[in-house]
Amino acid sequence: MRRVLGIAVSILAVLVVAPAAFAGGWATVGLSSTPAGTQPGEPWKVNMTVLQHGETPLPGLQPTITIRNGDATKTFAAKPTKETGVYAASVTFPTAGKWTYVVNDGFMSGKAHTFPAVDIGAPAAATGPAATTDDGSGGVSWMWLALGGLAFLLAALILVVRNRRDHGHQPQAA
Amino acid sequence: MTIAAFVAGGGESESDPPPARSAQAAAAAPDGLSVWVANGCGSCHTFSPANSTAPIGPDLMQTLRGKDRAYVERAIVARNTDAAAGYSVGGMPEDFATRISPADMQLLVDFIVEGVRAQ
């Protein structure tokens, strides 16, 4: 009898608690800006508005933003602002490239909010073509060709000089 | 049907009108994606053009297929009109009509409609 009562209480507890937790356990996160246009090493200052059910500002949370590019991952903590439910973060992308970023709202389930990947440090225009060409493999090949040509000319010059000297030292006919 | 229905939509709502939360974002980056991001749409909806995979609300790529702009806007601002299959009416936040400016709303609707069409 006691066992049956225990099971009944457990089922009742699940029925009461689970829906309440499910109904109240999610929040939306709105960002004041996207990191588009941010350069590597520069801070992206963003405010995150966390709203329970998309409506009620949630105070007392510790949201984070995690950025990722391949194996590189960094997490930045956000701090509460004067406005309830709004948290400020300063995010710095260390290098250029395609980065993803995810916000963890810090509310109950700590749900991750995803956003489109962003191209950090995307070139505004084709800048510095000379530098990239010089550093490329094509530049190195031309350098080796030039060195090879120079070595060939030097060898030819040595041969000519030696040939003339040999002719010059030939014993004179008696 | 609306994109506004949530499975787990709670009953809480604010008695005071919320502050204009999207105004700052809209001024900073006026495009449809920015409005989407500013209003936390991706926290509830799956929508591949925004790289969002949230399961709370309907997958917009599915439920908005073939829908026009007027339908999409109504779904955002009129939370009690109807709901997508499997979702209850009234799941959307109730204040998008006031929280999102008319100009931002057009950007948001364009972003969603074009994203669905592009699939």
PDB file of C-alpha atoms in Angstrom:
ATOM      1  CA  MET A   1       0.000   0.000   0.000  1.00  0.00           C
ATOM      2  CA  ARG A   2       2.776   2.350   0.965  1.00  0.00           C
ATOM      3  CA  ARG A   3       4.602   1.534  -2.286  1.00  0.00           C
ATOM      4  CA  VAL A   4       1.528   2.267  -4.367  1.00  0.00           C
ATOM      5  CA  LEU A   5       1.099   5.559  -2.550  1.00  0.00           C
ATOM      6  CA  GLY A   6       4.728   6.444  -3.243  1.00  0.00           C
ATOM      7  CA  ILE A   7       4.336   5.776  -6.942  1.00  0.00           C
ATOM      8  CA  ALA A   8       1.145   7.819  -7.068  1.00  0.00           C
ATOM      9  CA  VAL A   9       2.849  10.766  -5.360  1.00  0.00           C
ATOM     10  CA  SER A  10       5.786  10.530  -7.794  1.00  0.00           C
ATOM     11  CA  ILE A  11       3.488  10.535 -10.819  1.00  0.00           C
ATOM     12  CA  LEU A  12       1.557  13.476  -9.408  1.00  0.00           C
ATOM     13  CA  ALA A  13       4.774  15.381  -8.811  1.00  0.00           C
ATOM     14  CA  VAL A  14       5.895  14.802 -12.393  1.00  0.00           C
ATOM     15  CA  LEU A  15       2.532  15.876 -13.748  1.00  0.00           C
ATOM     16  CA  VAL A  16       2.574  19.068 -11.739  1.00  0.00           C
ATOM     17  CA  VAL A  17       6.213  20.082 -11.980  1.00  0.00           C
ATOM     18  CA  ALA A  18       7.182  19.062 -15.514  1.00  0.00           C
ATOM     19  CA  PRO A  19       4.660  21.161 -17.462  1.00  0.00           C
ATOM     20  CA  ALA A  20       5.392  24.169 -15.279  1.00  0.00           C
ATOM     21  CA  ALA A  21       9.092  23.855 -15.918  1.00  0.00           C
ATOM     22  CA  PHE A  22       8.562  23.273 -19.604  1.00  0.00           C
ATOM     23  CA  ALA A  23       6.231  26.242 -19.937  1.00  0.00           C
ATOM     24  CA  GLY A  24       8.481  28.653 -18.099  1.00  0.00           C
ATOM     25  CA  GLY A  25      11.907  27.428 -19.102  1.00  0.00           C
ATOM     26  CA  TRP A  26      12.627  29.293 -22.282  1.00  0.00           C
ATOM     27  CA  ALA A  27      13.563  32.782 -23.235  1.00  0.00           C
ATOM     28  CA  THR A  28      14.356  34.764 -26.334  1.00  0.00           C
ATOM     29  CA  VAL A  29      17.584  36.656 -26.835  1.00  0.00           C
ATOM     30  CA  GLY A  30      17.687  39.782 -28.965  1.00  0.00           C
ATOM     31  CA  LEU A  31      20.987  41.352 -29.958  1.00  0.00           C
ATOM     32  CA  SER A  32      21.473  45.069 -30.412  1.00  0.00           C
ATOM     33  CA  SER A  33      23.737  44.433 -33.395  1.00  0.00           C
ATOM     34  CA  THR A  34      25.489  41.733 -35.337  1.00  0.00           C
ATOM     35  CA  PRO A  35      29.296  41.529 -35.581  1.00  0.00           C
ATOM     36  CA  ALA A  36      29.191  42.168 -39.320  1.00  0.00           C
ATOM     37  CA  GLY A  37      31.879  44.704 -40.205  1.00  0.00           C
ATOM     38  CA  THR A  38      33.921  44.020 -37.078  1.00  0.00           C
ATOM     39  CA  GLN A  39      37.659  43.783 -37.614  1.00  0.00           C
ATOM     40  CA  PRO A  40      39.909  41.273 -35.842  1.00  0.00           C
ATOM     41  CA  GLY A  41      41.161  42.600 -32.531  1.00  0.00           C
ATOM     42  CA  GLU A  42      38.436  45.222 -32.329  1.00  0.00           C
ATOM     43  CA  PRO A  43      35.690  44.819 -29.740  1.00  0.00           C
ATOM     44  CA  TRP A  44      32.151  44.113 -30.833  1.00  0.00           C
ATOM     45  CA  LYS A  45      30.065  45.716 -28.112  1.00  0.00           C
ATOM     46  CA  VAL A  46      26.623  44.201 -28.006  1.00  0.00           C
ATOM     47  CA  ASN A  47      23.630  44.316 -25.709  1.00  0.00           C
ATOM     48  CA  MET A  48      21.597  41.161 -25.215  1.00  0.00           C
ATOM     49  CA  THR A  49      17.948  41.421 -24.226  1.00  0.00           C
ATOM     50  CA  VAL A  50      16.720  38.255 -22.550  1.00  0.00           C
ATOM     51  CA  LEU A  51      12.946  37.909 -22.378  1.00  0.00           C
ATOM     52  CA  GLN A  52      11.055  35.030 -20.850  1.00  0.00           C
ATOM     53  CA  HIS A  53       8.543  33.842 -23.449  1.00  0.00           C
ATOM     54  CA  GLY A  54       9.733  36.710 -25.605  1.00  0.00           C
ATOM     55  CA  GLU A  55       7.980  39.192 -23.345  1.00  0.00           C
ATOM     56  CA  THR A  56       9.220  39.479 -19.785  1.00  0.00           C
ATOM     57  CA  PRO A  57      12.736  40.862 -19.146  1.00  0.00           C
ATOM     58  CA  LEU A  58      14.764  38.432 -17.053  1.00  0.00           C
ATOM     59  CA  PRO A  59      17.118  39.863 -14.404  1.00  0.00           C
ATOM     60  CA  GLY A  60      19.895  38.054 -12.542  1.00  0.00           C
ATOM     61  CA  LEU A  61      21.216  35.948 -15.394  1.00  0.00           C
ATOM     62  CA  GLN A  62      24.771  35.311 -16.546  1.00  0.00           C
ATOM     63  CA  PRO A  63      24.545  35.051 -20.334  1.00  0.00           C
ATOM     64  CA  THR A  64      27.606  34.329 -22.440  1.00  0.00           C
ATOM     65  CA  ILE A  65      28.638  34.594 -26.056  1.00  0.00           C
ATOM     66  CA  THR A  66      30.852  31.867 -27.478  1.00  0.00           C
ATOM     67  CA  ILE A  67      32.685  32.424 -30.740  1.00  0.00           C
ATOM     68  CA  ARG A  68      34.208  29.621 -32.777  1.00  0.00           C
ATOM     69  CA  ASN A  69      36.439  29.277 -35.819  1.00  0.00           C
ATOM     70  CA  GLY A  70      37.624  25.718 -36.365  1.00  0.00           C
ATOM     71  CA  ASP A  71      39.320  24.641 -33.155  1.00  0.00           C
ATOM     72  CA  ALA A  72      39.548  28.179 -31.827  1.00  0.00           C
ATOM     73  CA  THR A  73      36.862  28.897 -29.266  1.00  0.00           C
ATOM     74  CA  LYS A  74      36.408  31.800 -26.862  1.00  0.00           C
ATOM     75  CA  THR A  75      33.610  32.581 -24.448  1.00  0.00           C
ATOM     76  CA  PHE A  76      32.748  36.085 -23.257  1.00  0.00           C
ATOM     77  CA  ALA A  77      30.586  36.767 -20.230  1.00  0.00           C
ATOM     78  CA  ALA A  78      27.954  39.470 -20.369  1.00  0.00           C
ATOM     79  CA  LYS A  79      27.245  41.841 -17.510  1.00  0.00           C
ATOM     80  CA  PRO A  80      23.870  43.229 -16.489  1.00  0.00           C
ATOM     81  CA  THR A  81      23.089  46.801 -17.460  1.00  0.00           C
ATOM     82  CA  LYS A  82      20.835  49.291 -15.745  1.00  0.00           C
ATOM     83  CA  GLU A  83      17.956  48.085 -17.847  1.00  0.00           C
ATOM     84  CA  THR A  84      16.305  44.923 -16.559  1.00  0.00           C
ATOM     85  CA  GLY A  85      16.893  41.940 -18.775  1.00  0.00           C
ATOM     86  CA  VAL A  86      19.580  43.667 -20.839  1.00  0.00           C
ATOM     87  CA  TYR A  87      23.165  42.399 -20.621  1.00  0.00           C
ATOM     88  CA  ALA A  88      26.256  43.927 -22.198  1.00  0.00           C
ATOM     89  CA  ALA A  89      29.152  42.010 -23.680  1.00  0.00           C
ATOM     90  CA  SER A  90      32.352  42.997 -25.411  1.00  0.00           C
ATOM     91  CA  VAL A  91      33.495  40.376 -27.863  1.00  0.00           C
ATOM     92  CA  THR A  92      36.821  40.386 -29.667  1.00  0.00           C
ATOM     93  CA  PHE A  93      37.471  38.122 -32.615  1.00  0.00           C
ATOM     94  CA  PRO A  94      41.213  37.416 -32.487  1.00  0.00           C
ATOM     95  CA  THR A  95      41.725  36.680 -36.160  1.00  0.00           C
ATOM     96  CA  ALA A  96      40.078  37.257 -39.497  1.00  0.00           C
ATOM     97  CA  GLY A  97      37.940  34.544 -41.004  1.00  0.00           C
ATOM     98  CA  LYS A  98      34.545  32.954 -40.754  1.00  0.00           C
ATOM     99  CA  TRP A  99      33.370  32.830 -37.166  1.00  0.00           C
ATOM    100  CA  THR A 100      30.206  31.425 -35.696  1.00  0.00           C
ATOM    101  CA  TYR A 101      28.767  32.849 -32.514  1.00  0.00           C
ATOM    102  CA  VAL A 102      26.291  31.399 -30.058  1.00  0.00           C
ATOM    103  CA  VAL A 103      24.570  32.999 -27.093  1.00  0.00           C
ATOM    104  CA  ASN A 104      23.817  31.015 -23.975  1.00  0.00           C
ATOM    105  CA  ASP A 105      21.013  32.847 -22.204  1.00  0.00           C
ATOM    106  CA  GLY A 106      21.911  31.495 -18.736  1.00  0.00           C
ATOM    107  CA  PHE A 107      18.261  30.894 -17.983  1.00  0.00           C
ATOM    108  CA  MET A 108      17.283  27.513 -16.554  1.00  0.00           C
ATOM    109  CA  SER A 109      18.144  25.203 -19.409  1.00  0.00           C
ATOM    110  CA  GLY A 110      20.892  27.537 -20.570  1.00  0.00           C
ATOM    111  CA  LYS A 111      19.629  27.380 -24.090  1.00  0.00           C
ATOM    112  CA  ALA A 112      22.016  28.184 -26.933  1.00  0.00           C
ATOM    113  CA  HIS A 113      20.810  30.735 -29.468  1.00  0.00           C
ATOM    114  CA  THR A 114      22.406  30.471 -32.886  1.00  0.00           C
ATOM    115  CA  PHE A 115      23.033  33.159 -35.473  1.00  0.00           C
ATOM    116  CA  PRO A 116      24.470  33.256 -38.978  1.00  0.00           C
ATOM    117  CA  ALA A 117      28.233  32.949 -39.243  1.00  0.00           C
ATOM    118  CA  VAL A 118      30.063  36.189 -39.819  1.00  0.00           C
ATOM    119  CA  ASP A 119      33.114  36.950 -41.938  1.00  0.00           C
ATOM    120  CA  ILE A 120      35.418  38.910 -39.647  1.00  0.00           C
ATOM    121  CA  GLY A 121      37.923  41.179 -41.335  1.00  0.00           C
ATOM    122  CA  ALA A 122      36.453  40.620 -44.747  1.00  0.00           C
ATOM    123  CA  PRO A 123      38.409  42.791 -47.163  1.00  0.00           C
ATOM    124  CA  ALA A 124      36.492  45.868 -48.187  1.00  0.00           C
ATOM    125  CA  ALA A 125      38.411  45.842 -51.455  1.00  0.00           C
ATOM    126  CA  ALA A 126      41.318  44.029 -53.038  1.00  0.00           C
ATOM    127  CA  THR A 127      44.014  45.727 -51.033  1.00  0.00           C
ATOM    128  CA  GLY A 128      47.724  45.093 -51.027  1.00  0.00           C
ATOM    129  CA  PRO A 129      47.985  42.903 -54.116  1.00  0.00           C
ATOM    130  CA  ALA A 130      51.718  43.513 -54.425  1.00  0.00           C
ATOM    131  CA  ALA A 131      52.425  42.186 -50.968  1.00  0.00           C
ATOM    132  CA  THR A 132      50.359  39.041 -51.453  1.00  0.00           C
ATOM    133  CA  THR A 133      51.983  38.343 -54.825  1.00  0.00           C
ATOM    134  CA  ASP A 134      55.478  38.814 -53.457  1.00  0.00           C
ATOM    135  CA  ASP A 135      54.785  36.413 -50.679  1.00  0.00           C
ATOM    136  CA  GLY A 136      53.251  33.837 -52.949  1.00  0.00           C
ATOM    137  CA  SER A 137      54.876  30.822 -54.497  1.00  0.00           C
ATOM    138  CA  GLY A 138      54.887  32.480 -57.917  1.00  0.00           C
ATOM    139  CA  GLY A 139      57.288  35.129 -56.678  1.00  0.00           C
ATOM    140  CA  VAL A 140      59.614  32.507 -55.239  1.00  0.00           C
ATOM    141  CA  SER A 141      59.706  30.589 -58.545  1.00  0.00           C
ATOM    142  CA  TRP A 142      60.723  33.677 -60.497  1.00  0.00           C
ATOM    143  CA  MET A 143      63.445  34.357 -57.965  1.00  0.00           C
ATOM    144  CA  TRP A 144      64.872  30.848 -58.404  1.00  0.00           C
ATOM    145  CA  LEU A 145      64.708  31.189 -62.198  1.00  0.00           C
ATOM    146  CA  ALA A 146      66.642  34.423 -62.023  1.00  0.00           C
ATOM    147  CA  LEU A 147      69.247  32.870 -59.733  1.00  0.00           C
ATOM    148  CA  GLY A 148      69.548  29.891 -62.065  1.00  0.00           C
ATOM    149  CA  GLY A 149      70.063  32.170 -65.046  1.00  0.00           C
ATOM    150  CA  LEU A 150      72.693  34.137 -63.176  1.00  0.00           C
ATOM    151  CA  ALA A 151      74.517  30.922 -62.220  1.00  0.00           C
ATOM    152  CA  PHE A 152      74.417  29.804 -65.850  1.00  0.00           C
ATOM    153  CA  LEU A 153      75.920  33.108 -67.055  1.00  0.00           C
ATOM    154  CA  LEU A 154      78.599  32.935 -64.369  1.00  0.00           C
ATOM    155  CA  ALA A 155      79.531  29.369 -65.358  1.00  0.00           C
ATOM    156  CA  ALA A 156      79.663  30.356 -69.030  1.00  0.00           C
ATOM    157  CA  LEU A 157      81.880  33.320 -68.185  1.00  0.00           C
ATOM    158  CA  ILE A 158      84.257  31.112 -66.201  1.00  0.00           C
ATOM    159  CA  LEU A 159      84.476  28.665 -69.085  1.00  0.00           C
ATOM    160  CA  VAL A 160      85.236  31.425 -71.570  1.00  0.00           C
ATOM    161  CA  VAL A 161      87.906  32.941 -69.335  1.00  0.00           C
ATOM    162  CA  ARG A 162      89.515  29.564 -68.689  1.00  0.00           C
ATOM    163  CA  ASN A 163      89.442  28.732 -72.404  1.00  0.00           C
ATOM    164  CA  ARG A 164      91.196  31.979 -73.313  1.00  0.00           C
ATOM    165  CA  ARG A 165      93.780  31.444 -70.601  1.00  0.00           C
ATOM    166  CA  ASP A 166      94.488  27.930 -71.834  1.00  0.00           C
ATOM    167  CA  HIS A 167      94.995  29.264 -75.364  1.00  0.00           C
ATOM    168  CA  GLY A 168      97.205  32.014 -74.025  1.00  0.00           C
ATOM    169  CA  HIS A 169      99.528  29.523 -72.204  1.00  0.00           C
ATOM    170  CA  GLN A 170     100.037  27.193 -75.161  1.00  0.00           C
ATOM    171  CA  PRO A 171     103.775  26.587 -75.788  1.00  0.00           C
ATOM    172  CA  GLN A 172     105.056  28.455 -78.771  1.00  0.00           C
ATOM    173  CA  ALA A 173     106.377  26.475 -81.676  1.00  0.00           C
ATOM    174  CA  ALA A 174     110.090  26.369 -81.890  1.00  0.00           C
TER     175      ALA A 174
ATOM    176  CA  MET B   1      -2.310  29.508 -39.367  1.00  0.00           C
ATOM    177  CA  THR B   2       0.427  31.654 -38.019  1.00  0.00           C
ATOM    178  CA  ILE B   3       4.073  31.351 -37.338  1.00  0.00           C
ATOM    179  CA  ALA B   4       3.166  32.405 -33.889  1.00  0.00           C
ATOM    180  CA  ALA B   5       2.244  29.299 -32.110  1.00  0.00           C
ATOM    181  CA  PHE B   6       4.357  27.711 -29.453  1.00  0.00           C
ATOM    182  CA  VAL B   7       4.053  24.330 -27.895  1.00  0.00           C
ATOM    183  CA  ALA B   8       5.219  25.528 -24.537  1.00  0.00           C
ATOM    184  CA  GLY B   9       3.906  29.039 -24.556  1.00  0.00           C
ATOM    185  CA  GLY B  10       3.536  30.197 -20.991  1.00  0.00           C
ATOM    186  CA  GLY B  11       0.794  32.384 -19.714  1.00  0.00           C
ATOM    187  CA  GLU B  12       2.877  35.220 -18.414  1.00  0.00           C
ATOM    188  CA  SER B  13       2.617  38.633 -19.895  1.00  0.00           C
ATOM    189  CA  GLU B  14       3.707  42.057 -18.864  1.00  0.00           C
ATOM    190  CA  SER B  15       1.214  44.506 -17.555  1.00  0.00           C
ATOM    191  CA  ASP B  16       3.405  47.462 -18.497  1.00  0.00           C
ATOM    192  CA  PRO B  17       4.297  48.084 -22.113  1.00  0.00           C
ATOM    193  CA  PRO B  18       7.863  47.006 -22.793  1.00  0.00           C
ATOM    194  CA  PRO B  19      10.505  49.505 -23.760  1.00  0.00           C
ATOM    195  CA  ALA B  20      11.307  50.013 -27.424  1.00  0.00           C
ATOM    196  CA  ARG B  21      13.922  47.299 -27.474  1.00  0.00           C
ATOM    197  CA  SER B  22      14.531  47.057 -31.183  1.00  0.00           C
ATOM    198  CA  ALA B  23      14.982  50.734 -31.919  1.00  0.00           C
ATOM    199  CA  GLN B  24      18.672  50.726 -31.070  1.00  0.00           C
ATOM    200  CA  ALA B  25      19.379  47.699 -33.219  1.00  0.00           C
ATOM    201  CA  ALA B  26      17.414  49.010 -36.134  1.00  0.00           C
ATOM    202  CA  ALA B  27      19.375  52.240 -36.087  1.00  0.00           C
ATOM    203  CA  ALA B  28      22.670  50.396 -35.958  1.00  0.00           C
ATOM    204  CA  ALA B  29      22.091  48.006 -38.820  1.00  0.00           C
ATOM    205  CA  PRO B  30      18.939  48.425 -40.829  1.00  0.00           C
ATOM    206  CA  ASP B  31      18.466  45.141 -42.618  1.00  0.00           C
ATOM    207  CA  GLY B  32      16.110  42.222 -42.262  1.00  0.00           C
ATOM    208  CA  LEU B  33      18.581  39.941 -40.556  1.00  0.00           C
ATOM    209  CA  SER B  34      19.372  42.613 -37.979  1.00  0.00           C
ATOM    210  CA  VAL B  35      15.691  43.020 -37.173  1.00  0.00           C
ATOM    211  CA  TRP B  36      15.383  39.253 -36.870  1.00  0.00           C
ATOM    212  CA  VAL B  37      18.393  39.147 -34.545  1.00  0.00           C
ATOM    213  CA  ALA B  38      17.277  42.159 -32.508  1.00  0.00           C
ATOM    214  CA  ASN B  39      13.917  40.624 -31.758  1.00  0.00           C
ATOM    215  CA  GLY B  40      15.129  37.160 -30.891  1.00  0.00           C
ATOM    216  CA  CYS B  41      13.124  35.432 -33.620  1.00  0.00           C
ATOM    217  CA  GLY B  42      15.742  32.711 -33.902  1.00  0.00           C
ATOM    218  CA  SER B  43      15.301  31.827 -30.242  1.00  0.00           C
ATOM    219  CA  CYS B  44      12.016  30.127 -31.103  1.00  0.00           C
ATOM    220  CA  HIS B  45      11.916  29.439 -34.822  1.00  0.00           C
ATOM    221  CA  THR B  46      13.955  27.232 -37.079  1.00  0.00           C
ATOM    222  CA  PHE B  47      14.882  29.250 -40.149  1.00  0.00           C
ATOM    223  CA  SER B  48      17.923  28.252 -42.144  1.00  0.00           C
ATOM    224  CA  PRO B  49      18.634  31.672 -43.738  1.00  0.00           C
ATOM    225  CA  ALA B  50      19.247  32.928 -40.190  1.00  0.00           C
ATOM    226  CA  ASN B  51      21.050  29.755 -39.105  1.00  0.00           C
ATOM    227  CA  SER B  52      18.492  29.256 -36.365  1.00  0.00           C
ATOM    228  CA  THR B  53      17.404  25.814 -35.265  1.00  0.00           C
ATOM    229  CA  ALA B  54      15.161  26.526 -32.288  1.00  0.00           C
ATOM    230  CA  PRO B  55      12.287  24.094 -31.828  1.00  0.00           C
ATOM    231  CA  ILE B  56       9.907  26.144 -29.712  1.00  0.00           C
ATOM    232  CA  GLY B  57       7.902  27.597 -32.581  1.00  0.00           C
ATOM    233  CA  PRO B  58       7.215  26.253 -36.058  1.00  0.00           C
ATOM    234  CA  ASP B  59       9.901  25.780 -38.685  1.00  0.00           C
ATOM    235  CA  LEU B  60       9.267  28.792 -40.896  1.00  0.00           C
ATOM    236  CA  MET B  61      10.716  27.141 -43.978  1.00  0.00           C
ATOM    237  CA  GLN B  62       7.901  24.631 -43.721  1.00  0.00           C
ATOM    238  CA  THR B  63       4.934  26.599 -42.454  1.00  0.00           C
ATOM    239  CA  LEU B  64       5.457  29.698 -44.590  1.00  0.00           C
ATOM    240  CA  ARG B  65       6.055  27.943 -47.874  1.00  0.00           C
ATOM    241  CA  GLY B  66       3.848  29.554 -50.498  1.00  0.00           C
ATOM    242  CA  LYS B  67       2.627  32.309 -48.176  1.00  0.00           C
ATOM    243  CA  ASP B  68       2.623  35.958 -49.215  1.00  0.00           C
ATOM    244  CA  ARG B  69       3.941  39.040 -47.423  1.00  0.00           C
ATOM    245  CA  ALA B  70       0.577  39.987 -45.945  1.00  0.00           C
ATOM    246  CA  TYR B  71       0.220  36.576 -44.364  1.00  0.00           C
ATOM    247  CA  VAL B  72       3.702  36.716 -42.855  1.00  0.00           C
ATOM    248  CA  GLU B  73       3.175  40.168 -41.384  1.00  0.00           C
ATOM    249  CA  ARG B  74      -0.186  39.185 -39.960  1.00  0.00           C
ATOM    250  CA  ALA B  75       1.390  36.126 -38.403  1.00  0.00           C
ATOM    251  CA  ILE B  76       3.923  38.314 -36.615  1.00  0.00           C
ATOM    252  CA  VAL B  77       1.603  40.981 -35.278  1.00  0.00           C
ATOM    253  CA  ALA B  78      -1.726  39.192 -34.905  1.00  0.00           C
ATOM    254  CA  ARG B  79      -0.900  36.435 -32.468  1.00  0.00           C
ATOM    255  CA  ASN B  80      -4.447  35.241 -32.016  1.00  0.00           C
ATOM    256  CA  THR B  81      -5.500  34.770 -35.607  1.00  0.00           C
ATOM    257  CA  ASP B  82      -4.551  31.162 -36.151  1.00  0.00           C
ATOM    258  CA  ALA B  83      -1.737  28.697 -35.596  1.00  0.00           C
ATOM    259  CA  ALA B  84       0.431  26.313 -37.535  1.00  0.00           C
ATOM    260  CA  ALA B  85      -0.512  22.674 -37.325  1.00  0.00           C
ATOM    261  CA  GLY B  86       0.607  21.232 -34.022  1.00  0.00           C
ATOM    262  CA  TYR B  87       0.877  24.591 -32.288  1.00  0.00           C
ATOM    263  CA  SER B  88      -1.528  26.506 -30.124  1.00  0.00           C
ATOM    264  CA  VAL B  89      -2.789  29.979 -30.929  1.00  0.00           C
ATOM    265  CA  GLY B  90      -1.230  32.881 -29.089  1.00  0.00           C
ATOM    266  CA  GLY B  91       2.301  31.657 -28.685  1.00  0.00           C
ATOM    267  CA  MET B  92       3.940  34.709 -30.238  1.00  0.00           C
ATOM    268  CA  PRO B  93       4.860  37.673 -28.063  1.00  0.00           C
ATOM    269  CA  GLU B  94       1.900  39.976 -28.027  1.00  0.00           C
ATOM    270  CA  ASP B  95       3.669  43.264 -28.559  1.00  0.00           C
ATOM    271  CA  PHE B  96       5.512  42.927 -31.846  1.00  0.00           C
ATOM    272  CA  ALA B  97       3.119  45.366 -33.462  1.00  0.00           C
ATOM    273  CA  THR B  98       4.365  48.085 -31.154  1.00  0.00           C
ATOM    274  CA  ARG B  99       7.873  46.842 -30.502  1.00  0.00           C
ATOM    275  CA  ILE B 100       8.869  46.651 -34.161  1.00  0.00           C
ATOM    276  CA  SER B 101       8.622  49.850 -36.175  1.00  0.00           C
ATOM    277  CA  PRO B 102       6.743  49.748 -39.496  1.00  0.00           C
ATOM    278  CA  ALA B 103       9.991  50.187 -41.436  1.00  0.00           C
ATOM    279  CA  ASP B 104      11.687  47.390 -39.519  1.00  0.00           C
ATOM    280  CA  MET B 105       8.625  45.217 -39.972  1.00  0.00           C
ATOM    281  CA  GLN B 106       8.896  45.519 -43.729  1.00  0.00           C
ATOM    282  CA  LEU B 107      12.576  44.581 -43.590  1.00  0.00           C
ATOM    283  CA  LEU B 108      11.775  41.594 -41.405  1.00  0.00           C
ATOM    284  CA  VAL B 109       8.928  40.402 -43.603  1.00  0.00           C
ATOM    285  CA  ASP B 110      11.077  40.774 -46.719  1.00  0.00           C
ATOM    286  CA  PHE B 111      13.859  38.792 -45.072  1.00  0.00           C
ATOM    287  CA  ILE B 112      11.531  35.955 -44.132  1.00  0.00           C
ATOM    288  CA  VAL B 113       9.613  35.831 -47.413  1.00  0.00           C
ATOM    289  CA  GLU B 114      12.766  35.931 -49.510  1.00  0.00           C
ATOM    290  CA  GLY B 115      14.400  33.302 -47.329  1.00  0.00           C
ATOM    291  CA  VAL B 116      11.472  30.933 -47.750  1.00  0.00           C
ATOM    292  CA  ARG B 117      11.311  31.547 -51.510  1.00  0.00           C
ATOM    293  CA  ALA B 118      15.021  30.898 -51.914  1.00  0.00           C
ATOM    294  CA  GLN B 119      14.847  27.383 -50.545  1.00  0.00           C
TER     295      GLN B 119
END
